Amino acid sequence: MSLGIVLAVLLGAAVAVGILAAFGRTKRSREGNFSSGALGFLGSASLSSFMLVAAFLIAGSWSNLNTARGHTWDEARALNAAYTDADPTTRPLLRSYVTEVIGPDFQAMAHGNAAASAWADLDTARKHVEAMPESPQRTTMLNDLDDVYTKRQVRLADTALSLPSPLYPALIATGLLVLLYAPIAGLTFHHREAIALGLVGAVVGFGIFLVTQMTHPYAGPMHVTPVAYEQSLQRFSQLSQQS
């Protein structure tokens, strides 16, 4: 991830300097014979366009991330309730399921899939309860497991959360527009100007990289972690000691 940030920053800086080298050598660019009002409008419009697209993508991605994180806590609470109501023979099966969720299931969700082993453990727990004699506890346990199944399906559905794909090319295009504005406004190709615009390009490149790394709630540098299920295992241990 850190290498990707460095490459994105360097690429943004290189593109900015390249644009300045290509468009900052003309006579009109050197003389700066442009309407100040028009230049001001173009500058604010290009920057606002980039900020608008970037802000929309960040807000949408962050909302998806929080939604997915909330659903993991919903399932964890359902598991805690199921473990509380479960008999001693069912509790190890629930613990095994949670362990599979923390490991293979979360690894698979980063690629938009679910771990078959986690499904198998949850199915085993339900079959075990269904094989028990009729009793109020059995009914409660089955209801609890149904709730866990529902919460699991919701969590897995979060792997398909996404934002409109045309926004990402628009983000790159508006970022280039911000950098292109400088030579149009009259910035010439000198060392100090190149350094200044290169820094701007580095910031733009970092912003684009950051946004593109937030496209999936279960992958990338900022993703949902299985902390809710890790806390469930701790809660299971506490309930077992109280029994």
Tab-separated table of C-alpha atoms in Angstrom:
chain	number	residue	atom	x	y	z
A	1	MET	CA	0.000	0.000	0.000
A	2	SER	CA	2.813	2.433	0.934
A	3	LEU	CA	4.561	1.687	-2.387
A	4	GLY	CA	1.323	2.482	-4.215
A	5	ILE	CA	1.092	5.857	-2.460
A	6	VAL	CA	4.683	6.703	-3.393
A	7	LEU	CA	4.111	5.716	-7.014
A	8	ALA	CA	0.855	7.685	-7.190
A	9	VAL	CA	2.526	10.785	-5.755
A	10	LEU	CA	5.510	10.503	-8.112
A	11	LEU	CA	3.233	9.889	-11.079
A	12	GLY	CA	1.106	12.909	-10.212
A	13	ALA	CA	4.192	15.090	-9.906
A	14	ALA	CA	5.627	13.784	-13.180
A	15	VAL	CA	2.369	14.373	-15.050
A	16	ALA	CA	2.142	17.904	-13.673
A	17	VAL	CA	5.696	18.764	-14.735
A	18	GLY	CA	5.135	17.115	-18.115
A	19	ILE	CA	2.024	19.193	-18.726
A	20	LEU	CA	3.917	22.334	-17.790
A	21	ALA	CA	6.774	21.394	-20.119
A	22	ALA	CA	4.343	20.737	-22.989
A	23	PHE	CA	2.096	23.785	-22.583
A	24	GLY	CA	4.271	26.279	-20.734
A	25	ARG	CA	6.725	27.099	-23.533
A	26	THR	CA	4.404	28.945	-25.930
A	27	LYS	CA	4.636	32.694	-26.500
A	28	ARG	CA	1.133	33.246	-25.228
A	29	SER	CA	1.872	31.220	-22.125
A	30	ARG	CA	5.045	33.227	-21.462
A	31	GLU	CA	3.322	36.556	-21.977
A	32	GLY	CA	0.201	35.613	-20.036
A	33	ASN	CA	-2.180	37.510	-22.328
A	34	PHE	CA	-5.402	36.213	-20.854
A	35	SER	CA	-8.466	37.779	-19.285
A	36	SER	CA	-8.043	37.743	-15.505
A	37	GLY	CA	-11.774	37.191	-15.006
A	38	ALA	CA	-11.828	34.236	-17.355
A	39	LEU	CA	-8.735	32.759	-15.761
A	40	GLY	CA	-10.220	33.144	-12.301
A	41	PHE	CA	-13.398	31.421	-13.393
A	42	LEU	CA	-11.546	28.554	-15.070
A	43	GLY	CA	-9.281	28.080	-12.073
A	44	SER	CA	-12.111	27.936	-9.549
A	45	ALA	CA	-14.230	25.762	-11.842
A	46	SER	CA	-11.478	23.198	-12.411
A	47	LEU	CA	-10.577	22.998	-8.721
A	48	SER	CA	-14.219	22.840	-7.649
A	49	SER	CA	-14.909	20.050	-10.136
A	50	PHE	CA	-12.072	17.939	-8.757
A	51	MET	CA	-13.107	18.597	-5.159
A	52	LEU	CA	-16.751	17.830	-5.919
A	53	VAL	CA	-16.034	14.455	-7.515
A	54	ALA	CA	-13.448	13.527	-4.874
A	55	ALA	CA	-15.746	14.540	-2.007
A	56	PHE	CA	-18.655	12.566	-3.463
A	57	LEU	CA	-16.525	9.450	-3.831
A	58	ILE	CA	-14.997	9.759	-0.367
A	59	ALA	CA	-18.376	10.357	1.281
A	60	GLY	CA	-20.000	7.462	-0.570
A	61	SER	CA	-17.132	5.083	0.141
A	62	TRP	CA	-17.023	6.078	3.796
A	63	SER	CA	-20.771	5.527	4.084
A	64	ASN	CA	-20.423	2.042	2.568
A	65	LEU	CA	-17.572	1.307	4.949
A	66	ASN	CA	-19.588	2.334	7.996
A	67	THR	CA	-22.607	0.374	6.792
A	68	ALA	CA	-20.543	-2.787	6.349
A	69	ARG	CA	-18.870	-2.309	9.728
A	70	GLY	CA	-22.263	-1.888	11.390
A	71	HIS	CA	-23.502	-5.142	9.892
A	72	THR	CA	-20.556	-7.053	11.370
A	73	TRP	CA	-21.540	-5.790	14.811
A	74	ASP	CA	-25.169	-6.802	14.161
A	75	GLU	CA	-24.095	-10.361	13.429
A	76	ALA	CA	-21.744	-10.382	16.407
A	77	ARG	CA	-24.603	-9.384	18.709
A	78	ALA	CA	-26.767	-12.126	17.226
A	79	LEU	CA	-23.976	-14.628	17.847
A	80	ASN	CA	-23.611	-13.467	21.438
A	81	ALA	CA	-27.337	-14.031	21.972
A	82	ALA	CA	-27.167	-17.450	20.320
A	83	TYR	CA	-24.216	-18.471	22.489
A	84	THR	CA	-26.024	-17.275	25.626
A	85	ASP	CA	-29.056	-19.442	24.836
A	86	ALA	CA	-27.085	-22.434	23.505
A	87	ASP	CA	-26.555	-25.664	25.416
A	88	PRO	CA	-23.007	-26.910	26.192
A	89	THR	CA	-22.930	-29.180	23.122
A	90	THR	CA	-23.787	-26.354	20.688
A	91	ARG	CA	-21.460	-23.691	22.018
A	92	PRO	CA	-18.262	-25.217	20.555
A	93	LEU	CA	-19.918	-25.247	17.119
A	94	LEU	CA	-20.692	-21.535	17.366
A	95	ARG	CA	-17.140	-20.824	18.477
A	96	SER	CA	-15.834	-22.777	15.483
A	97	TYR	CA	-18.032	-20.740	13.145
A	98	VAL	CA	-16.789	-17.425	14.552
A	99	THR	CA	-13.192	-18.590	14.174
A	100	GLU	CA	-13.833	-19.363	10.514
A	101	VAL	CA	-15.422	-15.943	10.010
A	102	ILE	CA	-12.376	-14.178	11.439
A	103	GLY	CA	-10.013	-16.154	9.203
A	104	PRO	CA	-11.108	-17.621	5.845
A	105	ASP	CA	-14.421	-15.747	5.608
A	106	PHE	CA	-12.915	-12.264	5.875
A	107	GLN	CA	-10.119	-13.226	3.493
A	108	ALA	CA	-12.671	-14.404	0.931
A	109	MET	CA	-14.839	-11.298	1.327
A	110	ALA	CA	-11.931	-9.124	0.244
A	111	HIS	CA	-12.456	-10.754	-3.167
A	112	GLY	CA	-16.260	-10.594	-3.052
A	113	ASN	CA	-16.734	-14.221	-1.974
A	114	ALA	CA	-17.640	-16.199	1.155
A	115	ALA	CA	-15.744	-19.056	2.771
A	116	ALA	CA	-17.409	-22.439	2.299
A	117	SER	CA	-15.927	-23.571	5.613
A	118	ALA	CA	-17.820	-20.827	7.476
A	119	TRP	CA	-21.077	-21.853	5.837
A	120	ALA	CA	-20.359	-25.485	6.715
A	121	ASP	CA	-19.766	-24.668	10.389
A	122	LEU	CA	-22.981	-22.658	10.647
A	123	ASP	CA	-24.950	-25.404	8.869
A	124	THR	CA	-23.464	-27.981	11.241
A	125	ALA	CA	-24.611	-25.953	14.236
A	126	ARG	CA	-28.162	-25.729	12.906
A	127	LYS	CA	-28.341	-29.429	12.042
A	128	HIS	CA	-27.090	-30.251	15.524
A	129	VAL	CA	-29.857	-28.182	17.109
A	130	GLU	CA	-32.513	-29.555	14.745
A	131	ALA	CA	-31.601	-33.096	15.833
A	132	MET	CA	-32.380	-32.290	19.480
A	133	PRO	CA	-35.689	-33.292	21.114
A	134	GLU	CA	-38.462	-30.726	21.080
A	135	SER	CA	-38.111	-28.210	23.900
A	136	PRO	CA	-38.448	-24.461	24.535
A	137	GLN	CA	-34.646	-24.152	24.534
A	138	ARG	CA	-34.408	-25.880	21.145
A	139	THR	CA	-36.970	-23.427	19.709
A	140	THR	CA	-35.058	-20.476	21.102
A	141	MET	CA	-31.774	-21.778	19.739
A	142	LEU	CA	-33.242	-22.266	16.269
A	143	ASN	CA	-34.639	-18.730	16.305
A	144	ASP	CA	-31.243	-17.418	17.340
A	145	LEU	CA	-29.546	-19.304	14.511
A	146	ASP	CA	-32.074	-17.992	11.999
A	147	ASP	CA	-31.134	-14.492	13.121
A	148	VAL	CA	-27.438	-15.291	12.657
A	149	TYR	CA	-28.141	-16.601	9.137
A	150	THR	CA	-29.988	-13.389	8.276
A	151	LYS	CA	-27.236	-11.166	9.636
A	152	ARG	CA	-24.611	-13.212	7.777
A	153	GLN	CA	-26.443	-12.815	4.470
A	154	VAL	CA	-26.609	-9.055	4.998
A	155	ARG	CA	-22.891	-8.923	5.769
A	156	LEU	CA	-21.994	-10.907	2.662
A	157	ALA	CA	-24.181	-8.627	0.545
A	158	ASP	CA	-21.965	-5.730	1.587
A	159	THR	CA	-19.144	-7.166	-0.518
A	160	ALA	CA	-21.066	-5.932	-3.582
A	161	LEU	CA	-21.289	-2.318	-2.369
A	162	SER	CA	-19.887	0.080	-4.964
A	163	LEU	CA	-20.208	3.565	-6.392
A	164	PRO	CA	-20.980	4.553	-10.013
A	165	SER	CA	-17.911	3.574	-12.048
A	166	PRO	CA	-17.955	6.671	-14.348
A	167	LEU	CA	-17.023	8.792	-11.338
A	168	TYR	CA	-13.491	7.386	-11.253
A	169	PRO	CA	-12.522	8.492	-14.797
A	170	ALA	CA	-14.162	11.816	-13.971
A	171	LEU	CA	-11.916	12.128	-10.917
A	172	ILE	CA	-8.794	11.573	-13.029
A	173	ALA	CA	-10.010	13.964	-15.730
A	174	THR	CA	-10.747	16.766	-13.268
A	175	GLY	CA	-7.380	16.171	-11.582
A	176	LEU	CA	-5.651	16.642	-14.929
A	177	LEU	CA	-7.743	19.744	-15.524
A	178	VAL	CA	-6.454	21.260	-12.270
A	179	LEU	CA	-2.855	20.699	-13.398
A	180	LEU	CA	-3.521	21.857	-16.960
A	181	TYR	CA	-4.926	25.153	-15.723
A	182	ALA	CA	-1.514	26.380	-14.479
A	183	PRO	CA	0.258	26.578	-17.871
A	184	ILE	CA	-2.919	27.913	-19.461
A	185	ALA	CA	-2.921	30.703	-16.891
A	186	GLY	CA	0.631	31.632	-17.826
A	187	LEU	CA	2.856	29.587	-15.520
A	188	THR	CA	6.118	29.014	-17.389
A	189	PHE	CA	8.556	26.134	-17.264
A	190	HIS	CA	11.151	27.221	-14.718
A	191	HIS	CA	12.601	25.331	-11.776
A	192	ARG	CA	10.625	27.072	-9.042
A	193	GLU	CA	7.352	26.877	-10.952
A	194	ALA	CA	7.993	23.229	-11.776
A	195	ILE	CA	8.600	22.420	-8.106
A	196	ALA	CA	5.460	24.273	-7.042
A	197	LEU	CA	3.218	22.596	-9.613
A	198	GLY	CA	4.920	19.272	-8.948
A	199	LEU	CA	3.857	19.507	-5.298
A	200	VAL	CA	0.305	20.237	-6.385
A	201	GLY	CA	0.446	17.249	-8.710
A	202	ALA	CA	1.702	15.087	-5.834
A	203	VAL	CA	-1.290	16.086	-3.717
A	204	VAL	CA	-3.683	15.416	-6.605
A	205	GLY	CA	-2.056	12.034	-7.242
A	206	PHE	CA	-2.325	11.107	-3.567
A	207	GLY	CA	-5.991	12.131	-3.494
A	208	ILE	CA	-6.795	10.013	-6.545
A	209	PHE	CA	-4.938	7.030	-5.091
A	210	LEU	CA	-6.704	7.355	-1.741
A	211	VAL	CA	-10.142	7.468	-3.349
A	212	THR	CA	-9.464	4.471	-5.593
A	213	GLN	CA	-8.343	2.466	-2.551
A	214	MET	CA	-11.720	2.972	-0.845
A	215	THR	CA	-13.830	1.238	-3.468
A	216	HIS	CA	-14.360	-1.992	-1.444
A	217	PRO	CA	-15.395	-2.117	2.240
A	218	TYR	CA	-13.435	-5.340	2.843
A	219	ALA	CA	-10.255	-4.538	0.907
A	220	GLY	CA	-7.680	-1.765	0.716
A	221	PRO	CA	-5.880	0.212	3.411
A	222	MET	CA	-9.158	1.286	5.049
A	223	HIS	CA	-11.386	-1.769	5.355
A	224	VAL	CA	-13.691	-3.489	7.793
A	225	THR	CA	-11.834	-5.728	10.234
A	226	PRO	CA	-13.222	-8.731	12.168
A	227	VAL	CA	-12.873	-6.952	15.508
A	228	ALA	CA	-16.582	-7.518	16.274
A	229	TYR	CA	-16.103	-11.295	16.031
A	230	GLU	CA	-12.894	-11.191	18.048
A	231	GLN	CA	-14.858	-9.518	20.816
A	232	SER	CA	-17.535	-12.204	20.462
A	233	LEU	CA	-14.931	-14.871	21.184
A	234	GLN	CA	-13.982	-12.961	24.311
A	235	ARG	CA	-17.646	-12.777	25.274
A	236	PHE	CA	-18.013	-16.523	24.667
A	237	SER	CA	-15.196	-17.180	27.115
A	238	GLN	CA	-16.869	-14.989	29.732
A	239	LEU	CA	-20.214	-16.773	29.307
A	240	SER	CA	-18.535	-20.179	29.552
A	241	GLN	CA	-16.890	-19.205	32.834
A	242	GLN	CA	-20.230	-18.027	34.227
A	243	SER	CA	-21.963	-21.329	33.411
